[in-house]
PDB file of C-alpha atoms in Angstrom:
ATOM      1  CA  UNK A 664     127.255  85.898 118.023  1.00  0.00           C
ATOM      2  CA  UNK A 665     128.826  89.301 118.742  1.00  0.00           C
ATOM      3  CA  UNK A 666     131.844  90.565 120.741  1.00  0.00           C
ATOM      4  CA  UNK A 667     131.089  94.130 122.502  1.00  0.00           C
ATOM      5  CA  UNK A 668     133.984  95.468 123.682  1.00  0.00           C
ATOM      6  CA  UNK A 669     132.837  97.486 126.862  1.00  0.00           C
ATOM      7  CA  UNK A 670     134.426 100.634 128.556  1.00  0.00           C
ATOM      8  CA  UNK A 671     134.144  99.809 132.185  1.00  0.00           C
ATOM      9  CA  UNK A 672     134.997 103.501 133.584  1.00  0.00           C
ATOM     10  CA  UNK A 673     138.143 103.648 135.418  1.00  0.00           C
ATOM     11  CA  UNK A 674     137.221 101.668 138.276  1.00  0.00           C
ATOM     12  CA  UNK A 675     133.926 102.212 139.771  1.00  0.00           C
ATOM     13  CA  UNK A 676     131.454  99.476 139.313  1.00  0.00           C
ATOM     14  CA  UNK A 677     128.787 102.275 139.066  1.00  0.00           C
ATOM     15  CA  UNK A 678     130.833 104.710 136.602  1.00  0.00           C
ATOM     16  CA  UNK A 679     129.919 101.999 133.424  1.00  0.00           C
ATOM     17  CA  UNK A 680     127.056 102.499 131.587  1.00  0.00           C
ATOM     18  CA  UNK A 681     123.226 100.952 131.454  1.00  0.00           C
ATOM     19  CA  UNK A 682     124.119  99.398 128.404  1.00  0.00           C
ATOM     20  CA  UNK A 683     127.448  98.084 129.326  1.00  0.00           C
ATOM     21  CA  UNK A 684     126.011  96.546 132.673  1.00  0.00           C
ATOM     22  CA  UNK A 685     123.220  94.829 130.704  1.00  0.00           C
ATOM     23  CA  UNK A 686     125.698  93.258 128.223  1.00  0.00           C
ATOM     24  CA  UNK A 687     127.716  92.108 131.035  1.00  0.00           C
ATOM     25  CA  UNK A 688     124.792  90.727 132.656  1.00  0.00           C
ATOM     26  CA  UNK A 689     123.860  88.910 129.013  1.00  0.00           C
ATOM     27  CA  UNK A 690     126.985  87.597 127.783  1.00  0.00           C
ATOM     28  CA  UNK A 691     127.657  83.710 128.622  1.00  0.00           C
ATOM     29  CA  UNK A 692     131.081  84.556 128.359  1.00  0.00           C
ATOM     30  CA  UNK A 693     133.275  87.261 129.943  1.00  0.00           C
ATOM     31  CA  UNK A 694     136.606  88.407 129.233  1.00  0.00           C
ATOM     32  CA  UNK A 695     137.848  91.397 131.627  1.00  0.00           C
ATOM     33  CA  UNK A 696     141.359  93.007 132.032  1.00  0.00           C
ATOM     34  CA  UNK A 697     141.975  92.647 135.222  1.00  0.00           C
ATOM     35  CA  UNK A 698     144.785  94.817 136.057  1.00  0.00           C
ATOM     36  CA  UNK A 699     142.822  97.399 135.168  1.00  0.00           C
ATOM     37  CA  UNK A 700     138.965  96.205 136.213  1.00  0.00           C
ATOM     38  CA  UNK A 701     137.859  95.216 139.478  1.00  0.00           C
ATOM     39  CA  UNK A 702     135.964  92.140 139.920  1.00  0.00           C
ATOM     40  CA  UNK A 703     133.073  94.261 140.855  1.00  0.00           C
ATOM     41  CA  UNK A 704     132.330  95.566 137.028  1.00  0.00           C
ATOM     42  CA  UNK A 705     131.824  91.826 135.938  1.00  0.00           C
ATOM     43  CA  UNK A 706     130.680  90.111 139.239  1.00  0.00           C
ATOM     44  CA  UNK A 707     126.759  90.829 137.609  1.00  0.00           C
ATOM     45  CA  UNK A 708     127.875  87.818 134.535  1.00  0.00           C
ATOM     46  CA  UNK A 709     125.051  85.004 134.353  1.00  0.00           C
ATOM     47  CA  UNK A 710     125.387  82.553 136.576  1.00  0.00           C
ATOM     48  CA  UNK A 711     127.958  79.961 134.985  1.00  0.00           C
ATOM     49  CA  UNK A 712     129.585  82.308 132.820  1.00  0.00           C
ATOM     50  CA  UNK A 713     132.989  81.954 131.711  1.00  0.00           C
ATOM     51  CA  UNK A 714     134.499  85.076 133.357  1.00  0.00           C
ATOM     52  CA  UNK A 715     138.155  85.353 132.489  1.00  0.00           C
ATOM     53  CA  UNK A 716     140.468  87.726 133.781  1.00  0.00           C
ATOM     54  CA  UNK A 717     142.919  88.257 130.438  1.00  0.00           C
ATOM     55  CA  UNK A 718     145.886  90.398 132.153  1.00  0.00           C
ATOM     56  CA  UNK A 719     147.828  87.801 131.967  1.00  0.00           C
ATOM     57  CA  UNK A 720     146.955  86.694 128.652  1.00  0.00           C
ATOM     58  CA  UNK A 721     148.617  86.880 124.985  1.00  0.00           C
ATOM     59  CA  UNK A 722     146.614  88.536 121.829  1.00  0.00           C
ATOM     60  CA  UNK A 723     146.437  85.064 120.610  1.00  0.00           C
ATOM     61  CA  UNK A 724     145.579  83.309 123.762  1.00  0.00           C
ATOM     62  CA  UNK A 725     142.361  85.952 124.333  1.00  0.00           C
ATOM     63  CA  UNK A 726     141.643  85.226 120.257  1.00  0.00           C
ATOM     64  CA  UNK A 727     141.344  81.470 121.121  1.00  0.00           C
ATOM     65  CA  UNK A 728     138.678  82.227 124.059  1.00  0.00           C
ATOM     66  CA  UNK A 729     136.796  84.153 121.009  1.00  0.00           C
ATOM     67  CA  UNK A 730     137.053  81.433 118.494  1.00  0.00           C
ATOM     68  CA  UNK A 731     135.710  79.113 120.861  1.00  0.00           C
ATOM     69  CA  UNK A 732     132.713  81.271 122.002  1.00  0.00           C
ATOM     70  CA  UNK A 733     132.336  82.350 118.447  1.00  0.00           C
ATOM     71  CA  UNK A 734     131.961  78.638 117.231  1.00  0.00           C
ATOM     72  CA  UNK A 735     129.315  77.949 120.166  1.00  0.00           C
ATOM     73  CA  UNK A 736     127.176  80.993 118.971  1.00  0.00           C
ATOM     74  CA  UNK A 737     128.249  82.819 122.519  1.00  0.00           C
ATOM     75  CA  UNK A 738     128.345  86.527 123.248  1.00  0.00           C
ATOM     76  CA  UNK A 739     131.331  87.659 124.519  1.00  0.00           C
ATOM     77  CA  UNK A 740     131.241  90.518 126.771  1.00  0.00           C
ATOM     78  CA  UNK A 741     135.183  91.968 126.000  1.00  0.00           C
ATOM     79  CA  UNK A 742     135.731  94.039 129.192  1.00  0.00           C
ATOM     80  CA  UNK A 743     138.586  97.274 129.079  1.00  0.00           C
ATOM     81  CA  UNK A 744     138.731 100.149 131.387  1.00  0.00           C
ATOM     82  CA  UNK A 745     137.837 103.762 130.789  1.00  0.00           C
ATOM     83  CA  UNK A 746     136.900 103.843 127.201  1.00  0.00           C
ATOM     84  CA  UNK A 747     138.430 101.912 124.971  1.00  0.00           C
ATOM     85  CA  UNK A 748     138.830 104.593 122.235  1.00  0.00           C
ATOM     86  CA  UNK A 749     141.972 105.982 124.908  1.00  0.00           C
ATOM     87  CA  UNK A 750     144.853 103.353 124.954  1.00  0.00           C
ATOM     88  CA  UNK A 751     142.133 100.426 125.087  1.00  0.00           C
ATOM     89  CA  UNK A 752     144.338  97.575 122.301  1.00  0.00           C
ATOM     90  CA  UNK A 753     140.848  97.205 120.794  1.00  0.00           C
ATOM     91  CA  UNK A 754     142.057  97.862 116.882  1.00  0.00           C
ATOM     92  CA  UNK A 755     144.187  94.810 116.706  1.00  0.00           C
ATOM     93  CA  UNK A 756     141.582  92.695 118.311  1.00  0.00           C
ATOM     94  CA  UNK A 757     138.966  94.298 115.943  1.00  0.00           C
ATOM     95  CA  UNK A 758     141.031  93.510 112.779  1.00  0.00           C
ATOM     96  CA  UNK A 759     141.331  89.872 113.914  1.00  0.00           C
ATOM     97  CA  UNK A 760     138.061  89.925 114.322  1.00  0.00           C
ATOM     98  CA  UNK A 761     137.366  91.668 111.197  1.00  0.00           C
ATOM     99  CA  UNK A 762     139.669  88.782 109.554  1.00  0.00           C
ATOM    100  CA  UNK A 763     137.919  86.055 110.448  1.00  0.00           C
ATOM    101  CA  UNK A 764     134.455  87.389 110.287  1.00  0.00           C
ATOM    102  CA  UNK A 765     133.400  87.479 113.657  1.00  0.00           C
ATOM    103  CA  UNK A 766     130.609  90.285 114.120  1.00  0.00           C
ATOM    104  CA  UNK A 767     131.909  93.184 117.384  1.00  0.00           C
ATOM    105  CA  UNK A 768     130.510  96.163 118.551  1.00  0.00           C
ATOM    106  CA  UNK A 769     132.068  98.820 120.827  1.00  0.00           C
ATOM    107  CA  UNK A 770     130.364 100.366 123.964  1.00  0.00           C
ATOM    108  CA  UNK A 771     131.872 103.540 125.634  1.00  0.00           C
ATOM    109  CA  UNK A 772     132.811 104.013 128.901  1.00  0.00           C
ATOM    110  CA  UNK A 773     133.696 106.902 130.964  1.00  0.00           C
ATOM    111  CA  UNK A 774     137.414 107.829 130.376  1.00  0.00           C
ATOM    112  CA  UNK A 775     139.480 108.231 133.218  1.00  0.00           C
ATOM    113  CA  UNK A 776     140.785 111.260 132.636  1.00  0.00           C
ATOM    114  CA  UNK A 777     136.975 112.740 132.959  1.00  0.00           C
ATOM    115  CA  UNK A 778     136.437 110.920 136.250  1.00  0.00           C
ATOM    116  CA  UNK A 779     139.371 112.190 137.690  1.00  0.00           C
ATOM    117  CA  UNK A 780     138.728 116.012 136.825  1.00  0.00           C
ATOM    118  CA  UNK A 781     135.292 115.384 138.398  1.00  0.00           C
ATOM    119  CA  UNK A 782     136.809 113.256 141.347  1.00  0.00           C
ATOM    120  CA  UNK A 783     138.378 116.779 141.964  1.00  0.00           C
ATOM    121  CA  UNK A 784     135.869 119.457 141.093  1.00  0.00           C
ATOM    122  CA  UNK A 785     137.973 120.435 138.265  1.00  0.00           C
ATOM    123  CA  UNK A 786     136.639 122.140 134.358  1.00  0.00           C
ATOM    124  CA  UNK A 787     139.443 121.334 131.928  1.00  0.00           C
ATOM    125  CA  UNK A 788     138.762 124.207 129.971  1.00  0.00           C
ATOM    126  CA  UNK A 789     138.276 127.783 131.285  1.00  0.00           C
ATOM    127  CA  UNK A 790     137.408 131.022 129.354  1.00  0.00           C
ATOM    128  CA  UNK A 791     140.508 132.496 128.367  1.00  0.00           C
ATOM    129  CA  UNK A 792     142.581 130.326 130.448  1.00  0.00           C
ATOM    130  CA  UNK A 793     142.596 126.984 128.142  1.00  0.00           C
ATOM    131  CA  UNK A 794     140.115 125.938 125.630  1.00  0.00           C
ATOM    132  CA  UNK A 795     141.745 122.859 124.618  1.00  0.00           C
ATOM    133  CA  UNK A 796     142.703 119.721 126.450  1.00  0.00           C
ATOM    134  CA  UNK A 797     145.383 116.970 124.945  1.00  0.00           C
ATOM    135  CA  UNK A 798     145.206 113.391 125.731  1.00  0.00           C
ATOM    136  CA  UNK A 799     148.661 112.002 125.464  1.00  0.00           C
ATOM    137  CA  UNK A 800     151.388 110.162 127.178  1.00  0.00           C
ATOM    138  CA  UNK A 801     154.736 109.564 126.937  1.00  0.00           C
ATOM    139  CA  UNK A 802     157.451 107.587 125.221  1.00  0.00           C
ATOM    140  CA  UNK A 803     157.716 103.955 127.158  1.00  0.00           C
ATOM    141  CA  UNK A 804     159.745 100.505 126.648  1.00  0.00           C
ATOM    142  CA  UNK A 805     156.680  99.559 124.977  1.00  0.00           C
ATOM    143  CA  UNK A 806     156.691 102.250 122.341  1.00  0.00           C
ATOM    144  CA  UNK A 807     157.630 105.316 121.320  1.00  0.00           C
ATOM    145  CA  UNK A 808     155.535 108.551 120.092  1.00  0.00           C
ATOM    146  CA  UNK A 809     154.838 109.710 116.740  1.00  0.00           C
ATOM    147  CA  UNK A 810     157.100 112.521 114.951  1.00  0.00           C
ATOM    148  CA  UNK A 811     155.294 115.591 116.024  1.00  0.00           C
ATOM    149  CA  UNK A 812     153.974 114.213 119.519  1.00  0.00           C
ATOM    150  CA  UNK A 813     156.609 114.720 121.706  1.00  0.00           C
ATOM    151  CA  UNK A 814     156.008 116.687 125.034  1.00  0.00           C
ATOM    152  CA  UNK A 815     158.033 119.650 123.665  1.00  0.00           C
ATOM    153  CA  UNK A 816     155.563 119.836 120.222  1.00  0.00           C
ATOM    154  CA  UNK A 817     152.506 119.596 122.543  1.00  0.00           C
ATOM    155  CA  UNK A 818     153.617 121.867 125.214  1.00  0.00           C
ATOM    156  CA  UNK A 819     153.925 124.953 123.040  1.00  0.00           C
ATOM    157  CA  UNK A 820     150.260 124.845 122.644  1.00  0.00           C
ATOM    158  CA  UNK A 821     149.538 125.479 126.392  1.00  0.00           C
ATOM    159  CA  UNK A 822     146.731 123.715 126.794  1.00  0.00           C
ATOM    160  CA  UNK A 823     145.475 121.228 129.488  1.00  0.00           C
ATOM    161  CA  UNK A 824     147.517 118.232 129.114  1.00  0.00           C
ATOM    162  CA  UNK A 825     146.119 114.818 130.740  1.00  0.00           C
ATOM    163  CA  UNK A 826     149.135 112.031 130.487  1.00  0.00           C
ATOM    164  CA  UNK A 827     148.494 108.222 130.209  1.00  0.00           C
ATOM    165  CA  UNK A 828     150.890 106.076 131.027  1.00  0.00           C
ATOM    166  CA  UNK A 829     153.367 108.469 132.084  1.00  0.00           C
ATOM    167  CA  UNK A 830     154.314 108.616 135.746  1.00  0.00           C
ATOM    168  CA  UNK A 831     157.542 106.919 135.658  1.00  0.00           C
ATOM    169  CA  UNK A 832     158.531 109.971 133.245  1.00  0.00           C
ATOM    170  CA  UNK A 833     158.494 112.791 135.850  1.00  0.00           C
ATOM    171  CA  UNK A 834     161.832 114.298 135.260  1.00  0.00           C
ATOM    172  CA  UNK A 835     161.303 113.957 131.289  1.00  0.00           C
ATOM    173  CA  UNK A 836     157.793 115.656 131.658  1.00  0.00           C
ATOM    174  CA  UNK A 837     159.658 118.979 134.024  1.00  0.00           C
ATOM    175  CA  UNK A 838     162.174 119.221 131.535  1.00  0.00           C
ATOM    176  CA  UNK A 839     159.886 119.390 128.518  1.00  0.00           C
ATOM    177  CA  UNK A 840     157.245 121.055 129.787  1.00  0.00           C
ATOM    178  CA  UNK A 841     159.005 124.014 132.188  1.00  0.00           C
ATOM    179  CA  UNK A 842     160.285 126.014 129.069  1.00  0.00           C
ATOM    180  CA  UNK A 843     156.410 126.260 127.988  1.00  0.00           C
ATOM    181  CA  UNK A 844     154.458 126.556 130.685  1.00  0.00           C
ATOM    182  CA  UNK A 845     156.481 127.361 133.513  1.00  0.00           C
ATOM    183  CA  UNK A 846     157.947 125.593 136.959  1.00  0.00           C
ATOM    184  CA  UNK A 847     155.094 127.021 139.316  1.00  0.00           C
ATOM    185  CA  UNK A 848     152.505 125.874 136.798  1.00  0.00           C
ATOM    186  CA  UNK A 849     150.178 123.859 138.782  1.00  0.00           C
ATOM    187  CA  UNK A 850     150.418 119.669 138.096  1.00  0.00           C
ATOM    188  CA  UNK A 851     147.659 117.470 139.497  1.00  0.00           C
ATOM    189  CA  UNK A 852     148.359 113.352 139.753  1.00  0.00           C
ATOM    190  CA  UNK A 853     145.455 111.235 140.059  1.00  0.00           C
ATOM    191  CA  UNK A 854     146.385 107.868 141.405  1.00  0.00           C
ATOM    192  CA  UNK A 855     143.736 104.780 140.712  1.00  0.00           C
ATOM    193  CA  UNK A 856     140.339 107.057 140.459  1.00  0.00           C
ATOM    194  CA  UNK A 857     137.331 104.969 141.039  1.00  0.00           C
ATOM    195  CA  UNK A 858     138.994 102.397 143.185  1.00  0.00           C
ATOM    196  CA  UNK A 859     138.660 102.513 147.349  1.00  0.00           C
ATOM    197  CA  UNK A 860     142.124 103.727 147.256  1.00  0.00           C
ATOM    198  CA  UNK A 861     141.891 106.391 144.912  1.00  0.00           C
ATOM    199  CA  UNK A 862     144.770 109.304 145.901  1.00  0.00           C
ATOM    200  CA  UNK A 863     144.991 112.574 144.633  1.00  0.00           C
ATOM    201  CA  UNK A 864     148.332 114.699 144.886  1.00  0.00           C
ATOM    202  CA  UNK A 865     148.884 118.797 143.888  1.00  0.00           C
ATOM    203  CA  UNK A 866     152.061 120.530 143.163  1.00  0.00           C
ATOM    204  CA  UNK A 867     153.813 121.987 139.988  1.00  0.00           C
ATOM    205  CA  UNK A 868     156.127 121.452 137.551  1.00  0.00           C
ATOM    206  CA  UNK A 869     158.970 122.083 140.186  1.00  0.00           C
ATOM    207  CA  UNK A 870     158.083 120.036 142.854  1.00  0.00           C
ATOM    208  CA  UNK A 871     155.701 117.137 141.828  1.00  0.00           C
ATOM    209  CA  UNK A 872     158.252 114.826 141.084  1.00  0.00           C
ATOM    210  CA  UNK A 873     160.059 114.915 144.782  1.00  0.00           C
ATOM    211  CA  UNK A 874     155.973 114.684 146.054  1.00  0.00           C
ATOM    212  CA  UNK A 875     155.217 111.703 143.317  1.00  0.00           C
ATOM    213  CA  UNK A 876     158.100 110.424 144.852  1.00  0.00           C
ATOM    214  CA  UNK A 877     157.384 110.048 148.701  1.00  0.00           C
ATOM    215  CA  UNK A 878     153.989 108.938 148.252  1.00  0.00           C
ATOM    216  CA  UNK A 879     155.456 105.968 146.101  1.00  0.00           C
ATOM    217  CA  UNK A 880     152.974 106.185 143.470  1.00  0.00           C
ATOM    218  CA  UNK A 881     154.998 103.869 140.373  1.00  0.00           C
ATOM    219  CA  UNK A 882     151.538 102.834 138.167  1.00  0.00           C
ATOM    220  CA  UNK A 883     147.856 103.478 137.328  1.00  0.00           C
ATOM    221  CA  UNK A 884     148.214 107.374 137.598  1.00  0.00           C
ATOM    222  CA  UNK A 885     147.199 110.054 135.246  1.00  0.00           C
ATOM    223  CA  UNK A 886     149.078 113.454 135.334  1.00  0.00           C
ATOM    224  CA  UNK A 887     147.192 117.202 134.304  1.00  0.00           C
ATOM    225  CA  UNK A 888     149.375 119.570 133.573  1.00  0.00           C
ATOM    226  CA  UNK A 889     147.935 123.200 133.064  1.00  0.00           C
ATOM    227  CA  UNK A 890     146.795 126.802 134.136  1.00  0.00           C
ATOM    228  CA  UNK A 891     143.217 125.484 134.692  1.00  0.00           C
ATOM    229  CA  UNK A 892     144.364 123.048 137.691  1.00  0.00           C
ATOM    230  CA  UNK A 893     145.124 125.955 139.697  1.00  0.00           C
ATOM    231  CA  UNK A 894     143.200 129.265 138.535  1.00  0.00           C
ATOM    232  CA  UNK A 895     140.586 130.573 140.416  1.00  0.00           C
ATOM    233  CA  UNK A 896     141.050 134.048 138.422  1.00  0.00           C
ATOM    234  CA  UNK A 897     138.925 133.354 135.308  1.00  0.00           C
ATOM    235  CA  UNK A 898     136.331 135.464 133.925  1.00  0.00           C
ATOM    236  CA  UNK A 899     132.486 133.420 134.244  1.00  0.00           C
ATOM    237  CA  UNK A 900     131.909 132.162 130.794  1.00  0.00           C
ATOM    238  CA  UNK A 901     129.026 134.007 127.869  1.00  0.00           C
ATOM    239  CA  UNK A 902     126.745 131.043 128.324  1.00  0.00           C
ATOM    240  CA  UNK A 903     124.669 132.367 131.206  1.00  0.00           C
ATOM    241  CA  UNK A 904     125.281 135.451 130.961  1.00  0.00           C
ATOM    242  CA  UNK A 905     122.662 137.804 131.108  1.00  0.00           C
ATOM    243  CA  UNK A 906     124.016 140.249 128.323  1.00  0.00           C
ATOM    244  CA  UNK A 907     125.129 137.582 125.499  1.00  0.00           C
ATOM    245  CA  UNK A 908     122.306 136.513 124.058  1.00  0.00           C
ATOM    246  CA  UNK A 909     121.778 133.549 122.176  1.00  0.00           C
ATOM    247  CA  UNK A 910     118.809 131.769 119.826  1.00  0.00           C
ATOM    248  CA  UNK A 911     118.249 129.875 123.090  1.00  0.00           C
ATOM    249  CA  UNK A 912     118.042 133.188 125.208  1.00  0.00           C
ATOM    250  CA  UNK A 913     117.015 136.364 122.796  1.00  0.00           C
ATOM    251  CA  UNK A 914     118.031 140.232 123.601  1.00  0.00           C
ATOM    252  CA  UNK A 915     115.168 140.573 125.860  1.00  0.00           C
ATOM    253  CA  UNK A 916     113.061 143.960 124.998  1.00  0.00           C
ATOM    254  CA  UNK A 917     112.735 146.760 127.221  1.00  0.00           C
ATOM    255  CA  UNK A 918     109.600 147.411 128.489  1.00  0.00           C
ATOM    256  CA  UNK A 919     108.703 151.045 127.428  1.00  0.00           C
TER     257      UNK A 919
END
């Protein structure tokens, strides 16, 4: 018996992968948060499967579902969204897991932060404009950041910024941020990416709050912050280019 812990995408039933689908389709039993993943992702369980939508459920309560599969020899397909290496809650179900011998495996997914910058045609790193991209979010009720994390830490750096979890933290994000990067840097929200109502909004630091705002978007958005969002002023990188060669593309000789 094994538990795989599956990244679903971020909403799309066709943005999982081959292997996650066929797990899906294996496991007798099938525990999906909902909130997050549409019916569609685990509507191709066997027929009879215990499909459980855990959203509403405790640590303990989705442990006992487990147990119970566990002690009937029963896969258990363990259904998050995106991948679950980003803000999935898999390392305290692993180490219960771990505790009480129960074998698991994990199964990427696409994250949503990647769907969303292809959702809008966007590279999140341009020559010379930002090489690095940070996956973060922001302090919540539920918990707080690390020393050294904060917004004002991260936001001398520059680089791309893609925050989880974050949209109720507007006003905390402009005044962190501004100093670093600037109030007409350009801010992209994606709201829900992969589902039918998928929304995407464009502004800056100055004025995507008042936009967030009117559009009444309170949940299930991630925020970019960064030069790359808006630049169309970047040099083409050395990777095709005809005069930087490479051990995949020699300096061609000239014919004499």
């Amino acid at each position: 018996m094994t538990v795989y812990f599956i990244g679903a995408g971020p909403g799309d039933p066709e943005l999982i992968t081959l292997k996650g689908a066929r797990l899906i389709a294996s496991c007798p039993v099938c525990l999906y948060a909902g909130s997050l993943v549409p019916p569609q992702v685990v509507a191709g369980a066997p027929e009879g499967a215990r499909v459980i939508d855990t959203a509403p459920m405790t640590l303990d309560e989705i442990l006992v579902e487990i147990e119970a599969a566990h002690a009937s020899g029963l896969d258990v397909a363990r259904v998050h969204s995106g991948d679950p290496s980003l803000y999935g809650a898999i390392a305290e179900q692993i180490r219960r897991l771990d505790a009480k011998g129960i074998d698991w495996q994990v199964i990427p997914g696409v994250p949503a932060f990647a769907a969303a910058a292809a959702a809008m045609g966007k590279e999140l790193t341009l020559p010379e404009i930002a090489q690095t991209v940070i996956v973060t979010r922001t302090a919540g009720k539920a918990s707080g950041m690390p020393e050294g994390e904060d917004l004002d830490t991260l936001g001398r750096s520059k680089a791309t910024l893609a925050l989880h979890l974050s949209i109720r933290n507007l006003r905390e994000i402009e005044r962190r941020l501004i100093p670093h990067y600037g109030e007409d840097c350009p801010v992209a929200v994606a709201y829900r990416v992969g589902w039918p109502d998928q929304q995407f909004l464009y502004g800056t630091l100055g004025d995507i709050r008042e936009k967030v705002r009117k559009a009444k978007l309170t949940r299930t958005a991630l925020i970019f912050v960064g030069r790359v969002m808006g630049n169309e002023t970047f040099r083409d990188s050395a990777l095709y280019d005809g005069a930087h060669p490479h051990v995949l593309r020699p300096k061609r000789k000239v014919a004499g």
